[in-house]
Amino acid sequence: MDEDAGRAGSGAPGDPRFAIIGAGMAGILSAVKLQEAGLTDFTVYEKADRVGGTWRANTYPGLSCDVPSHLYSYSFAPRADWSHRYAPGGEIHGYFEGVAREHAIDRHIRFGDEVTSCRFADGVWHLETAAGHRDEVDVVIAATGVLHHPKVPEIEGLDDFEGTMFHSSRWNHEVRLDGKRVGIVGTGSTAVQMVSALVGRVGQLSLFQRTAQWVLQAENPPYTDDERAAFRQNTARLGELRAQLTQLFDVFANAIVDAESPEMQMVAEACRANLEDNVRDPELRERLRPDYQAACKRLIMSPDFYEAIQQPNAELVTEAIERIEAAGIRTRDGRLHEFDVLVLATGFKADAFMRPMGVIGRDGQALEQVWAARPNAYLSISIPDFPNFFMLNGPNGPVGNFSLIEVAELQFAYIMQLVDRLRAGECREISASQEAMEQHEAARVEAVENTVWVTGCRSWYLDDRGIPAVWPWSFDRFRAEMQAPKPAAFEYR
Ligand SMILES: Cc1cc2nc3c(=O)[nH]c(=O)nc-3n(C[C@H](O)[C@H](O)[C@H](O)COP(=O)(O)OP(=O)(O)OC[C@H]3O[C@@H](n4cnc5c(N)ncnc54)[C@H](O)[C@@H]3O)c2cc1C
């Protein structure tokens, strides 16, 4: 180890040393929970200069949660003061910073230090960072995020644009938008939120739509001072609200895996009614009408997208993009759409996970090779022969319109049960068995056949085979599975 080295993995079963990679929602959660368990020998590595992950990186106008904030909060840190049902991004970032501060996590974090490699040798993980720091730990928690690496579309002439262009997750706040001509490429939640927020400010707004989206009208009222005071004074009310929201979202999460379920039909009907009732021009309505089942792609929640796209200074462009030129976007019909600012709301490389970090498991196996076809892990958490290396929000986990915080909390509690075995001295190395992972994957691939995600749309959920890379069963089943690791599914050494 060099002089800038972390403390060596103790090897002592009762007091393992941990590295948490990432200080977003899942990394903060991990740090809080380790401390709570009396495990204080850990370092959090964060390549950025602040905590918050997604909510630090994304600062675009209109960003908000699309899960009610009283649900999108840690179970151990309810917040009475959410300003709106779906809080704005900055407020959510402030919440994560507040939780980190309250639990004094910062003193464990190395900011601006990207972990570039993790290598398992001699029973411990050897970490190296871009800044040249080295560490040896017994357990790695990879909390590196999913929607993290921006996806830039392959459009001819992308570099020719002479105005200002940026990805939605790298918002350029130096650029004044008032009165400007702004083009937005993409029609996911981000684009929809931006259209609503920007249309009243900019001179001209054009939304380039490749695929129409179903939009569920979700009002976003502010909480009144009285309501917030009531939550503060009576925390039981907060708990009740959370329980009600959980129940409501469970219905949706459980229904989504059955494309034919009555609840799914209700969601579809609500989306259809939103389109029919709120888009006046029949021609525009048809261009906004998706040709696939609602919720096949991540369902978009918006109080006012249809209103915004019908403003006189807004245009929905459905003609395919031919190329980008110095002045703007040329569509296939030969028209040049001129802009001052172009925003790529084109999503993320959702299959990168902790990569490009190099991870070398037992016997020199490189994760890059193990994942050459596509990423996989037993229950999204553990990879065979990558002992004591656990992921939060890893491959093929639950996605949908519910809180990823609950997912991460359940996963972390599961991981801690595995860690307890290490601490009890039952073994020194734990990873999922190859057999357990293969059986789980076979069952998963079979189960996705019934889900709404395979009903005929292109979405970021689909892997290279067109199979949704998600948890295909009900959320109740996920909760049940996370209750306790099945001993036979793991290999112990
Ligand atoms: C625009 C947007 C809106 C969203 N809205 C919702 C929503 O409404 N509800 C919902 O449930 N989810 C939503 N999500 C998903 C959101 O990403 C998760 O809810 C959650 O924030 C993920 O937290 P995380 O800690 O797992 O990952 P992230 O927030 O991505 O954090 C990962 C952290 O790891 C760091 N990191 C990565 N690799 C390394 C490395 N090698 N070394 C050091 N540091 C590293 C990153 O810098 C980052 O800070 C949204 C995502 C986006 C992009």
Coordinates of C-alpha atoms and ligand atoms in Angstrom, one line a residue:
M1 CA 0.0 0.0 0.0
D2 CA 1.2 3.5 -0.7
E3 CA 1.3 6.3 1.8
D4 CA -2.0 7.7 0.5
A5 CA -3.6 4.3 1.4
G6 CA -6.7 3.6 3.2
R7 CA -6.8 1.3 6.2
A8 CA -6.2 -2.4 5.3
G9 CA -9.2 -4.7 5.5
S10 CA -9.1 -6.1 9.0
G11 CA -9.7 -9.6 8.0
A12 CA -11.2 -9.8 11.5
P13 CA -14.6 -11.3 11.1
G14 CA -16.5 -9.1 13.6
D15 CA -15.3 -5.8 12.3
P16 CA -15.1 -5.8 8.6
R17 CA -13.9 -2.7 6.7
F18 CA -16.2 -1.5 3.9
A19 CA -16.0 0.7 0.8
I20 CA -19.2 2.3 -0.4
I21 CA -18.8 3.4 -3.9
G22 CA -21.1 6.4 -4.7
A23 CA -22.7 9.0 -2.4
G24 CA -26.1 9.2 -4.0
M25 CA -29.3 8.0 -2.4
A26 CA -28.1 4.4 -2.1
G27 CA -24.6 5.3 -0.8
I28 CA -25.9 7.6 1.9
L29 CA -28.4 4.9 2.9
S30 CA -25.5 2.4 3.2
A31 CA -23.4 4.8 5.3
V32 CA -26.3 5.5 7.6
K33 CA -27.2 1.9 8.0
L34 CA -23.6 0.8 8.6
Q35 CA -23.3 3.4 11.4
E36 CA -26.5 2.3 12.8
A37 CA -25.2 -1.3 13.0
G38 CA -22.1 0.0 14.8
L39 CA -19.9 -0.5 11.8
T40 CA -17.9 2.6 11.4
D41 CA -14.8 1.4 9.5
F42 CA -15.9 2.5 6.1
T43 CA -15.0 5.0 3.4
V44 CA -17.5 6.4 0.9
Y45 CA -15.9 7.1 -2.5
E46 CA -17.7 9.8 -4.5
K47 CA -16.3 11.0 -7.8
A48 CA -18.3 14.2 -7.7
D49 CA -17.8 17.0 -5.2
R50 CA -21.2 16.7 -3.4
V51 CA -23.6 14.0 -2.3
G52 CA -26.9 13.4 -4.0
G53 CA -26.0 11.5 -7.2
T54 CA -29.0 11.8 -9.6
W55 CA -30.3 14.8 -7.7
R56 CA -27.0 16.6 -7.8
A57 CA -26.3 15.9 -11.4
N58 CA -29.8 16.8 -12.8
T59 CA -30.7 20.4 -12.4
Y60 CA -32.8 21.0 -15.5
P61 CA -35.8 23.3 -15.2
G62 CA -39.0 21.4 -14.2
L63 CA -37.2 18.4 -12.6
S64 CA -39.3 16.8 -10.0
C65 CA -39.9 13.4 -8.5
D66 CA -42.5 11.4 -10.3
V67 CA -43.3 9.4 -7.1
P68 CA -44.9 11.4 -4.2
S69 CA -42.2 12.8 -2.1
H70 CA -43.6 11.3 1.1
L71 CA -42.9 8.0 -0.5
Y72 CA -39.7 9.0 -2.1
S73 CA -37.9 9.5 1.2
Y74 CA -36.0 7.2 3.5
S75 CA -38.3 5.2 5.9
F76 CA -35.9 6.4 8.7
A77 CA -36.0 10.0 7.7
P78 CA -39.6 11.2 6.9
R79 CA -39.9 14.8 6.0
A80 CA -42.8 17.0 7.1
D81 CA -41.8 19.9 4.9
W82 CA -42.1 18.7 1.4
S83 CA -43.3 21.7 -0.6
H84 CA -45.3 19.8 -3.2
R85 CA -46.8 16.3 -3.7
Y86 CA -44.0 15.7 -6.2
A87 CA -41.1 17.9 -4.9
P88 CA -38.8 19.7 -7.2
G89 CA -35.3 18.3 -7.8
G90 CA -33.4 20.9 -5.9
E91 CA -35.5 20.2 -2.8
I92 CA -34.8 16.5 -3.1
H93 CA -31.1 17.2 -3.4
G94 CA -31.4 19.3 -0.3
Y95 CA -33.1 16.4 1.5
F96 CA -30.3 14.0 0.7
E97 CA -27.7 16.5 1.8
G98 CA -29.6 17.1 5.0
V99 CA -29.8 13.3 5.8
A100 CA -26.0 13.0 5.1
R101 CA -25.3 16.0 7.4
E102 CA -27.6 14.8 10.2
H103 CA -25.9 11.4 10.2
A104 CA -22.4 13.0 9.9
I105 CA -21.6 11.0 6.8
D106 CA -19.4 13.6 5.2
R107 CA -16.4 12.7 7.4
H108 CA -16.4 9.3 5.7
I109 CA -16.6 10.6 2.2
R110 CA -13.7 11.1 -0.2
F111 CA -15.1 13.5 -2.7
G112 CA -13.7 14.0 -6.2
D113 CA -12.2 10.5 -6.0
E114 CA -13.4 8.0 -8.6
V115 CA -12.8 4.3 -7.9
T116 CA -11.2 3.0 -11.1
S117 CA -10.5 -0.5 -10.0
C118 CA -11.6 -3.1 -7.5
R119 CA -9.5 -6.3 -7.4
F120 CA -10.2 -9.3 -5.2
A121 CA -7.0 -11.0 -4.0
D122 CA -5.9 -12.7 -0.8
G123 CA -9.4 -12.5 0.7
V124 CA -9.7 -8.7 0.4
W125 CA -10.8 -6.1 -2.2
H126 CA -8.0 -3.8 -3.4
L127 CA -9.3 -0.5 -4.6
E128 CA -7.6 2.1 -6.6
T129 CA -8.9 5.6 -7.4
A130 CA -8.3 8.1 -10.2
A131 CA -6.4 10.3 -7.7
G132 CA -4.0 7.4 -7.0
H133 CA -5.5 6.5 -3.6
R134 CA -5.5 2.9 -2.6
D135 CA -7.5 1.0 -0.1
E136 CA -8.1 -2.6 1.1
V137 CA -11.5 -3.5 2.3
D138 CA -13.4 -6.7 3.3
V139 CA -16.7 -5.7 1.7
V140 CA -17.6 -3.5 -1.2
I141 CA -21.0 -1.9 -1.6
A142 CA -21.4 -0.7 -5.2
A143 CA -24.0 2.2 -5.0
T144 CA -22.9 3.6 -8.3
G145 CA -26.4 4.3 -9.8
V146 CA -28.3 3.3 -12.9
L147 CA -29.4 6.4 -14.6
H148 CA -26.0 7.9 -14.4
H149 CA -24.0 7.9 -17.6
P150 CA -25.7 10.2 -20.2
K151 CA -26.6 8.6 -23.5
V152 CA -25.8 10.9 -26.4
P153 CA -27.7 9.9 -29.6
E154 CA -25.9 9.0 -32.7
I155 CA -27.2 11.7 -35.0
E156 CA -25.1 12.8 -37.9
G157 CA -23.6 16.3 -37.5
L158 CA -24.0 16.4 -33.8
D159 CA -20.8 18.4 -33.5
D160 CA -21.7 20.8 -36.2
F161 CA -24.2 22.8 -34.2
E162 CA -23.0 26.3 -33.6
G163 CA -25.5 27.2 -30.8
T164 CA -25.3 25.8 -27.3
M165 CA -26.0 22.1 -26.9
F166 CA -26.0 20.0 -23.8
H167 CA -27.4 16.8 -22.3
S168 CA -30.3 17.3 -19.9
S169 CA -28.2 15.9 -17.0
R170 CA -25.4 18.4 -17.6
W171 CA -27.6 21.6 -17.7
N172 CA -25.7 24.7 -18.7
H173 CA -27.0 27.4 -16.3
E174 CA -24.9 30.0 -17.9
V175 CA -27.2 30.0 -20.9
R176 CA -30.1 32.4 -20.8
L177 CA -33.2 30.9 -22.3
D178 CA -35.6 33.7 -22.1
G179 CA -36.9 34.5 -25.6
K180 CA -34.6 32.0 -27.2
R181 CA -35.3 29.3 -29.7
V182 CA -35.0 26.0 -27.9
G183 CA -35.1 22.4 -29.3
I184 CA -35.5 19.4 -27.1
V185 CA -34.7 15.9 -28.4
G186 CA -36.5 13.1 -26.6
T187 CA -39.9 12.5 -25.1
G188 CA -39.2 10.7 -21.7
S189 CA -40.1 12.1 -18.3
T190 CA -37.3 14.6 -18.5
A191 CA -38.3 16.1 -21.8
V192 CA -41.9 16.3 -20.7
Q193 CA -41.0 18.1 -17.4
M194 CA -38.8 20.5 -19.3
V195 CA -41.5 21.4 -21.9
S196 CA -43.9 22.4 -19.1
A197 CA -41.3 24.4 -17.3
L198 CA -39.8 26.2 -20.3
V199 CA -42.7 27.0 -22.7
G200 CA -43.6 30.1 -20.8
R201 CA -40.1 31.4 -20.8
V202 CA -38.6 30.7 -24.2
G203 CA -39.4 32.3 -27.5
Q204 CA -39.9 29.1 -29.4
L205 CA -39.9 25.5 -28.2
S206 CA -39.7 22.5 -30.4
L207 CA -40.0 19.0 -29.1
F208 CA -38.6 16.3 -31.3
Q209 CA -40.6 13.1 -30.7
R210 CA -39.5 9.7 -32.0
T211 CA -42.0 7.8 -29.9
A212 CA -45.2 9.2 -28.5
Q213 CA -45.7 8.6 -24.8
W214 CA -48.7 7.8 -22.6
V215 CA -49.1 10.5 -20.0
L216 CA -51.0 10.1 -16.8
Q217 CA -52.4 13.4 -15.5
A218 CA -50.9 13.8 -12.1
E219 CA -51.7 17.0 -10.3
N220 CA -48.9 18.5 -8.2
P221 CA -50.5 20.7 -5.6
P222 CA -48.3 22.5 -3.0
Y223 CA -48.8 21.4 0.6
T224 CA -50.3 24.3 2.6
D225 CA -48.5 25.7 5.6
D226 CA -51.2 24.1 7.8
E227 CA -50.7 20.7 6.2
R228 CA -47.0 20.9 6.8
A229 CA -47.4 22.2 10.4
A230 CA -49.8 19.3 11.0
F231 CA -47.2 16.8 9.7
R232 CA -44.6 18.4 11.9
Q233 CA -46.7 18.3 15.0
N234 CA -48.1 14.8 14.5
T235 CA -45.6 12.5 12.9
A236 CA -48.1 9.7 13.1
R237 CA -49.9 11.5 10.3
L238 CA -46.8 11.3 8.2
G239 CA -46.6 7.6 8.8
E240 CA -50.3 7.2 7.8
L241 CA -49.8 9.2 4.6
R242 CA -46.8 7.1 3.7
A243 CA -48.7 3.9 4.3
Q244 CA -51.6 5.1 2.2
L245 CA -49.2 6.1 -0.7
T246 CA -47.4 2.8 -0.4
Q247 CA -50.7 0.9 -0.7
L248 CA -51.7 3.0 -3.7
F249 CA -48.4 2.5 -5.5
D250 CA -48.3 -1.2 -4.6
V251 CA -51.5 -1.7 -6.6
F252 CA -49.8 -0.2 -9.6
A253 CA -46.5 -2.0 -9.1
N254 CA -48.2 -5.3 -8.6
A255 CA -50.5 -4.7 -11.7
I256 CA -47.8 -3.7 -14.1
V257 CA -46.4 -7.2 -14.2
D258 CA -49.7 -8.4 -15.6
A259 CA -50.5 -6.7 -18.9
E260 CA -54.2 -7.9 -18.7
S261 CA -54.9 -6.9 -15.1
P262 CA -57.9 -4.7 -14.4
E263 CA -55.7 -2.1 -12.8
M264 CA -53.6 -1.9 -15.9
Q265 CA -56.7 -1.4 -17.9
M266 CA -57.6 1.5 -15.6
V267 CA -54.3 3.1 -16.0
A268 CA -54.6 2.8 -19.8
E269 CA -58.1 4.3 -19.7
A270 CA -56.8 7.2 -17.6
C271 CA -54.0 7.9 -20.0
R272 CA -56.4 7.7 -23.0
A273 CA -58.9 10.1 -21.3
N274 CA -56.0 12.6 -20.6
L275 CA -55.2 12.6 -24.3
E276 CA -58.8 12.8 -25.5
D277 CA -59.9 15.4 -23.0
N278 CA -56.9 17.7 -23.1
V279 CA -55.6 17.8 -26.7
R280 CA -58.0 19.9 -28.7
D281 CA -56.6 19.6 -32.2
P282 CA -57.4 16.2 -33.6
E283 CA -54.3 16.1 -35.8
L284 CA -52.0 16.9 -32.9
R285 CA -53.9 14.4 -30.7
E286 CA -53.2 11.6 -33.2
R287 CA -49.5 12.5 -33.4
L288 CA -49.3 12.4 -29.6
R289 CA -51.2 9.0 -29.4
P290 CA -48.8 6.1 -28.8
D291 CA -49.3 2.8 -30.7
Y292 CA -48.5 0.6 -27.8
Q293 CA -50.0 -0.2 -24.4
A294 CA -49.8 2.3 -21.6
A295 CA -46.9 1.6 -19.1
C296 CA -45.0 -0.5 -21.7
K297 CA -42.5 2.4 -21.5
R298 CA -42.0 4.1 -18.1
L299 CA -45.3 5.9 -17.6
I300 CA -45.0 9.7 -17.7
M301 CA -46.7 11.7 -15.0
S302 CA -47.5 15.3 -15.7
P303 CA -50.1 17.8 -14.5
D304 CA -49.9 19.9 -17.7
F305 CA -47.8 18.5 -20.5
Y306 CA -50.6 18.6 -23.1
E307 CA -51.5 22.1 -22.1
A308 CA -47.8 23.1 -22.6
I309 CA -47.3 21.5 -26.0
Q310 CA -50.4 23.3 -27.3
Q311 CA -49.1 26.8 -26.5
P312 CA -48.6 29.0 -29.6
N313 CA -44.8 29.0 -29.2
A314 CA -44.6 25.2 -28.9
E315 CA -44.2 22.7 -31.7
L316 CA -44.3 19.0 -31.7
V317 CA -42.0 17.7 -34.4
T318 CA -42.7 14.1 -35.4
E319 CA -40.8 14.1 -38.6
A320 CA -37.6 12.0 -38.2
I321 CA -34.3 13.8 -37.6
E322 CA -32.0 13.7 -40.7
R323 CA -29.0 15.4 -39.2
I324 CA -27.9 18.3 -37.1
E325 CA -26.4 21.3 -38.9
A326 CA -24.7 24.6 -37.7
A327 CA -28.1 26.3 -37.4
G328 CA -30.3 23.6 -36.0
I329 CA -32.0 20.3 -36.9
R330 CA -32.7 19.1 -40.4
T331 CA -35.7 16.8 -40.5
R332 CA -36.3 14.1 -43.2
D333 CA -38.8 16.3 -45.0
G334 CA -36.0 18.7 -45.8
R335 CA -37.0 21.4 -43.2
L336 CA -34.4 23.2 -41.2
H337 CA -35.5 23.9 -37.6
E338 CA -33.2 26.7 -36.3
F339 CA -32.3 27.0 -32.7
D340 CA -30.1 28.9 -30.2
V341 CA -30.1 26.0 -27.7
L342 CA -30.4 22.3 -28.2
V343 CA -31.1 20.0 -25.2
L344 CA -30.5 16.3 -25.5
A345 CA -33.1 14.7 -23.2
T346 CA -32.0 11.3 -24.5
G347 CA -31.6 9.4 -21.3
F348 CA -28.8 7.2 -19.9
K349 CA -26.8 4.1 -20.6
A350 CA -28.9 2.1 -18.2
D351 CA -26.7 -1.0 -18.6
A352 CA -23.4 0.5 -17.5
F353 CA -23.9 0.2 -13.7
M354 CA -20.5 0.5 -12.0
R355 CA -18.6 0.4 -15.2
P356 CA -16.2 1.8 -16.5
M357 CA -14.7 0.8 -13.1
G358 CA -12.7 -2.3 -13.6
V359 CA -13.8 -5.1 -11.3
I360 CA -11.7 -8.3 -11.0
G361 CA -13.2 -11.1 -9.0
R362 CA -11.9 -14.5 -7.8
D363 CA -9.1 -16.1 -9.9
G364 CA -8.6 -12.9 -12.0
Q365 CA -12.1 -13.0 -13.6
A366 CA -12.9 -9.6 -15.1
L367 CA -16.5 -8.3 -14.6
E368 CA -16.2 -6.9 -18.2
Q369 CA -15.9 -10.5 -19.5
V370 CA -18.5 -11.9 -17.1
W371 CA -20.9 -9.2 -18.3
A372 CA -19.7 -9.4 -21.9
A373 CA -23.2 -10.4 -23.1
R374 CA -25.1 -8.3 -20.6
P375 CA -25.1 -7.4 -16.9
N376 CA -26.5 -10.0 -14.5
A377 CA -26.5 -10.7 -10.8
Y378 CA -28.4 -12.9 -8.5
L379 CA -31.3 -10.8 -7.3
S380 CA -29.5 -7.8 -8.7
I381 CA -27.2 -7.9 -5.7
S382 CA -24.5 -10.6 -5.9
I383 CA -22.3 -12.0 -8.7
P384 CA -20.9 -15.5 -8.5
D385 CA -17.1 -15.4 -7.7
F386 CA -17.2 -11.8 -6.8
P387 CA -17.2 -12.4 -3.0
N388 CA -18.3 -9.8 -0.5
F389 CA -19.1 -7.4 -3.4
F390 CA -22.7 -6.3 -3.3
M391 CA -24.7 -4.0 -5.5
L392 CA -27.6 -1.7 -4.8
N393 CA -30.0 -1.0 -7.7
G394 CA -28.0 -3.6 -9.7
P395 CA -29.1 -5.3 -12.9
N396 CA -32.6 -6.6 -13.5
G397 CA -34.0 -5.1 -10.4
P398 CA -37.4 -3.5 -9.9
V399 CA -38.2 -0.5 -12.0
G400 CA -41.4 1.3 -12.6
N401 CA -43.3 4.1 -11.1
F402 CA -42.4 3.5 -7.5
S403 CA -39.7 4.6 -5.1
L404 CA -36.2 3.3 -5.7
I405 CA -35.5 4.2 -2.2
E406 CA -37.6 1.4 -0.8
V407 CA -35.9 -0.9 -3.3
A408 CA -32.5 0.1 -2.0
E409 CA -33.5 -0.1 1.6
L410 CA -34.8 -3.7 1.2
Q411 CA -31.7 -4.7 -0.7
F412 CA -29.4 -3.2 1.9
A413 CA -31.2 -5.0 4.7
Y414 CA -30.7 -8.2 2.7
I415 CA -27.0 -7.5 2.2
M416 CA -26.6 -6.9 5.9
Q417 CA -27.8 -10.4 6.7
L418 CA -25.1 -11.7 4.5
V419 CA -22.5 -9.4 6.2
D420 CA -23.7 -10.7 9.5
R421 CA -22.6 -14.2 8.5
L422 CA -19.1 -12.8 7.8
R423 CA -19.1 -11.0 11.1
A424 CA -20.2 -14.1 13.0
G425 CA -17.2 -15.9 11.5
E426 CA -19.3 -18.4 9.7
C427 CA -17.2 -17.8 6.6
R428 CA -14.9 -15.2 5.1
E429 CA -16.3 -15.0 1.6
I430 CA -19.9 -15.0 0.3
S431 CA -21.2 -14.7 -3.2
A432 CA -24.2 -16.1 -5.0
S433 CA -23.7 -19.5 -6.5
Q434 CA -23.6 -19.8 -10.3
E435 CA -26.5 -22.3 -10.2
A436 CA -28.7 -19.9 -8.1
M437 CA -28.1 -17.1 -10.5
E438 CA -28.8 -19.2 -13.6
Q439 CA -32.0 -20.6 -12.1
H440 CA -33.1 -17.1 -11.1
E441 CA -32.4 -15.7 -14.5
A442 CA -34.3 -18.5 -16.3
A443 CA -37.3 -17.9 -14.1
R444 CA -37.0 -14.2 -14.6
V445 CA -36.9 -14.5 -18.4
E446 CA -39.9 -16.8 -18.4
A447 CA -41.9 -14.4 -16.1
V448 CA -41.3 -11.3 -18.2
E449 CA -43.5 -12.8 -20.9
N450 CA -46.6 -11.8 -18.9
T451 CA -45.6 -8.2 -18.3
V452 CA -46.6 -5.0 -19.9
W453 CA -43.0 -4.3 -20.9
V454 CA -43.2 -6.8 -23.7
T455 CA -46.4 -5.6 -25.3
G456 CA -44.8 -4.0 -28.2
C457 CA -42.7 -0.9 -27.5
R458 CA -39.1 0.1 -27.6
S459 CA -37.9 1.1 -24.2
W460 CA -34.7 1.5 -22.1
Y461 CA -35.9 -1.5 -20.1
L462 CA -35.2 -3.9 -23.0
D463 CA -31.8 -5.6 -23.2
D464 CA -30.0 -6.6 -26.4
R465 CA -32.4 -9.6 -26.8
G466 CA -35.4 -7.4 -26.4
I467 CA -36.0 -8.9 -22.9
P468 CA -36.9 -6.4 -20.2
A469 CA -34.0 -6.2 -17.8
V470 CA -36.2 -5.8 -14.8
W471 CA -37.8 -7.7 -11.9
P472 CA -40.8 -9.2 -13.5
W473 CA -42.9 -10.2 -10.5
S474 CA -45.0 -8.2 -8.1
F475 CA -43.5 -5.8 -5.7
D476 CA -44.9 -7.9 -2.8
R477 CA -42.8 -10.8 -4.1
F478 CA -39.8 -8.6 -4.2
R479 CA -40.4 -7.6 -0.5
A480 CA -40.8 -11.2 0.4
E481 CA -37.6 -12.3 -1.4
M482 CA -35.7 -9.5 0.3
Q483 CA -36.8 -10.7 3.8
A484 CA -33.9 -13.2 4.1
P485 CA -31.2 -14.7 1.9
K486 CA -31.8 -18.3 0.9
P487 CA -28.8 -20.0 2.4
A488 CA -28.5 -22.5 -0.5
A489 CA -28.3 -19.8 -3.0
F490 CA -24.9 -18.7 -1.8
E491 CA -21.4 -20.1 -1.8
Y492 CA -19.4 -19.8 1.4
R493 CA -15.7 -20.1 1.8
Ligands
LIG1 C1 -34.0 12.8 -14.0 C2 -34.3 11.6 -13.1 C3 -35.4 11.6 -12.4 C4 -35.7 10.5 -11.5 N1 -36.8 10.4 -10.8 C5 -37.1 9.4 -10.0 C6 -38.3 9.3 -9.2 O1 -39.1 10.1 -9.3 N2 -38.4 8.2 -8.4 C7 -37.5 7.2 -8.3 O2 -37.7 6.3 -7.5 N3 -36.3 7.3 -9.0 C8 -36.1 8.3 -9.8 N4 -34.9 8.4 -10.6 C9 -33.9 7.3 -10.4 C10 -32.9 7.8 -9.4 O3 -31.6 7.6 -10.1 C11 -32.9 7.0 -8.2 O4 -34.1 7.2 -7.5 C12 -31.8 7.3 -7.2 O5 -31.5 8.6 -7.0 C13 -30.5 6.5 -7.5 O6 -29.6 6.6 -6.4 P1 -28.3 5.8 -6.5 O7 -27.6 6.2 -5.2 O8 -28.6 4.4 -6.7 O9 -27.6 6.3 -7.8 P2 -27.1 7.8 -8.2 O10 -28.0 8.8 -7.7 O11 -26.8 7.7 -9.7 O12 -25.7 8.0 -7.4 C14 -24.6 7.2 -7.8 C15 -23.4 8.0 -7.3 O13 -22.2 7.2 -7.5 C16 -21.2 8.0 -8.0 N5 -20.2 7.1 -8.7 C17 -20.5 6.3 -9.7 N6 -19.4 5.6 -10.0 C18 -18.4 5.9 -9.2 C19 -17.1 5.5 -9.0 N7 -16.5 4.6 -9.8 N8 -16.3 6.1 -8.1 C20 -16.9 7.1 -7.3 N9 -18.2 7.5 -7.4 C21 -18.9 6.9 -8.3 C22 -21.8 9.0 -8.9 O14 -21.0 10.2 -9.0 C23 -23.1 9.3 -8.1 O15 -23.0 10.3 -7.2 C24 -34.7 9.5 -11.4 C25 -33.5 9.5 -12.2 C26 -33.3 10.6 -13.0 C27 -32.0 10.6 -13.8

